[in-house]
Amino acid sequence: MNKVILISIGAAISFGFAAINYAASGSLRAVQLGELTLVCVMKDEARVIDPKLVVDFVDGVWVFKAGSAKNCSVKPSK
């Protein structure tokens, strides 16, 4: 019985991580395609990031060709 519970918990955790990763990859693709606008606060100034410079989104950190930022928000493009 304990093995069944542990396997169920493991499967649920794996599914949760997969769902989060899928959602993050959707946002990444939408930003890279220009469907969403990525705005990051850098040195007390909000900057709109060029979609061509966005490389990845890992553990809440947006990765660019020349750096990264964590304090970002995604907004609909105009």
GROMACS .gro file of C-alpha atoms in nm:
model
   78
    1MET     CA    1   0.000   0.000   0.000
    2ASN     CA    2   0.281   0.242   0.086
    3LYS     CA    3   0.447   0.179  -0.252
    4VAL     CA    4   0.124   0.272  -0.432
    5ILE     CA    5   0.097   0.596  -0.235
    6LEU     CA    6   0.462   0.686  -0.300
    7ILE     CA    7   0.427   0.613  -0.672
    8SER     CA    8   0.110   0.822  -0.686
    9ILE     CA    9   0.279   1.114  -0.510
   10GLY     CA   10   0.580   1.088  -0.741
   11ALA     CA   11   0.358   1.085  -1.048
   12ALA     CA   12   0.163   1.388  -0.923
   13ILE     CA   13   0.483   1.584  -0.858
   14SER     CA   14   0.619   1.493  -1.202
   15PHE     CA   15   0.293   1.599  -1.367
   16GLY     CA   16   0.301   1.928  -1.177
   17PHE     CA   17   0.655   2.006  -1.294
   18ALA     CA   18   0.563   1.915  -1.651
   19ALA     CA   19   0.259   2.145  -1.643
   20ILE     CA   20   0.465   2.436  -1.506
   21ASN     CA   21   0.738   2.378  -1.765
   22TYR     CA   22   0.481   2.367  -2.046
   23ALA     CA   23   0.323   2.695  -1.933
   24ALA     CA   24   0.664   2.863  -1.907
   25SER     CA   25   0.766   2.743  -2.253
   26GLY     CA   26   0.440   2.885  -2.393
   27SER     CA   27   0.520   3.227  -2.246
   28LEU     CA   28   0.876   3.205  -2.378
   29ARG     CA   29   0.756   3.129  -2.731
   30ALA     CA   30   0.493   3.405  -2.716
   31VAL     CA   31   0.756   3.659  -2.606
   32GLN     CA   32   1.001   3.545  -2.875
   33LEU     CA   33   0.729   3.575  -3.141
   34GLY     CA   34   0.629   3.922  -3.021
   35GLU     CA   35   0.281   3.812  -2.914
   36LEU     CA   36   0.364   3.917  -2.556
   37THR     CA   37   0.585   4.204  -2.438
   38LEU     CA   38   0.853   4.137  -2.177
   39VAL     CA   39   0.914   4.430  -1.942
   40CYS     CA   40   1.201   4.404  -1.692
   41VAL     CA   41   1.310   4.645  -1.418
   42MET     CA   42   1.683   4.707  -1.444
   43LYS     CA   43   1.864   4.971  -1.238
   44ASP     CA   44   1.532   5.122  -1.122
   45GLU     CA   45   1.410   5.162  -1.479
   46ALA     CA   46   1.149   4.952  -1.661
   47ARG     CA   47   1.274   4.838  -2.000
   48VAL     CA   48   1.093   4.661  -2.282
   49ILE     CA   49   1.309   4.371  -2.396
   50ASP     CA   50   1.355   4.309  -2.769
   51PRO     CA   51   1.202   3.966  -2.848
   52LYS     CA   52   1.506   3.878  -3.061
   53LEU     CA   53   1.728   3.898  -2.751
   54VAL     CA   54   1.522   3.657  -2.536
   55VAL     CA   55   1.689   3.316  -2.520
   56ASP     CA   56   1.524   3.120  -2.237
   57PHE     CA   57   1.312   3.128  -1.921
   58VAL     CA   58   1.455   2.915  -1.638
   59ASP     CA   59   1.335   2.903  -1.276
   60GLY     CA   60   1.172   3.245  -1.294
   61VAL     CA   61   1.472   3.407  -1.463
   62TRP     CA   62   1.452   3.545  -1.817
   63VAL     CA   63   1.777   3.480  -2.005
   64PHE     CA   64   1.891   3.717  -2.280
   65LYS     CA   65   2.181   3.709  -2.526
   66ALA     CA   66   2.372   3.956  -2.306
   67GLY     CA   67   2.251   3.877  -1.953
   68SER     CA   68   1.943   3.789  -1.753
   69ALA     CA   69   1.674   3.940  -1.531
   70LYS     CA   70   1.435   3.811  -1.267
   71ASN     CA   71   1.222   4.119  -1.200
   72CYS     CA   72   1.013   4.097  -1.518
   73SER     CA   73   0.649   4.092  -1.620
   74VAL     CA   74   0.479   3.975  -1.936
   75LYS     CA   75   0.215   4.199  -2.091
   76PRO     CA   76  -0.001   4.176  -2.404
   77SER     CA   77   0.163   4.336  -2.707
   78LYS     CA   78   0.005   4.649  -2.848
   0.00000   0.00000   0.00000
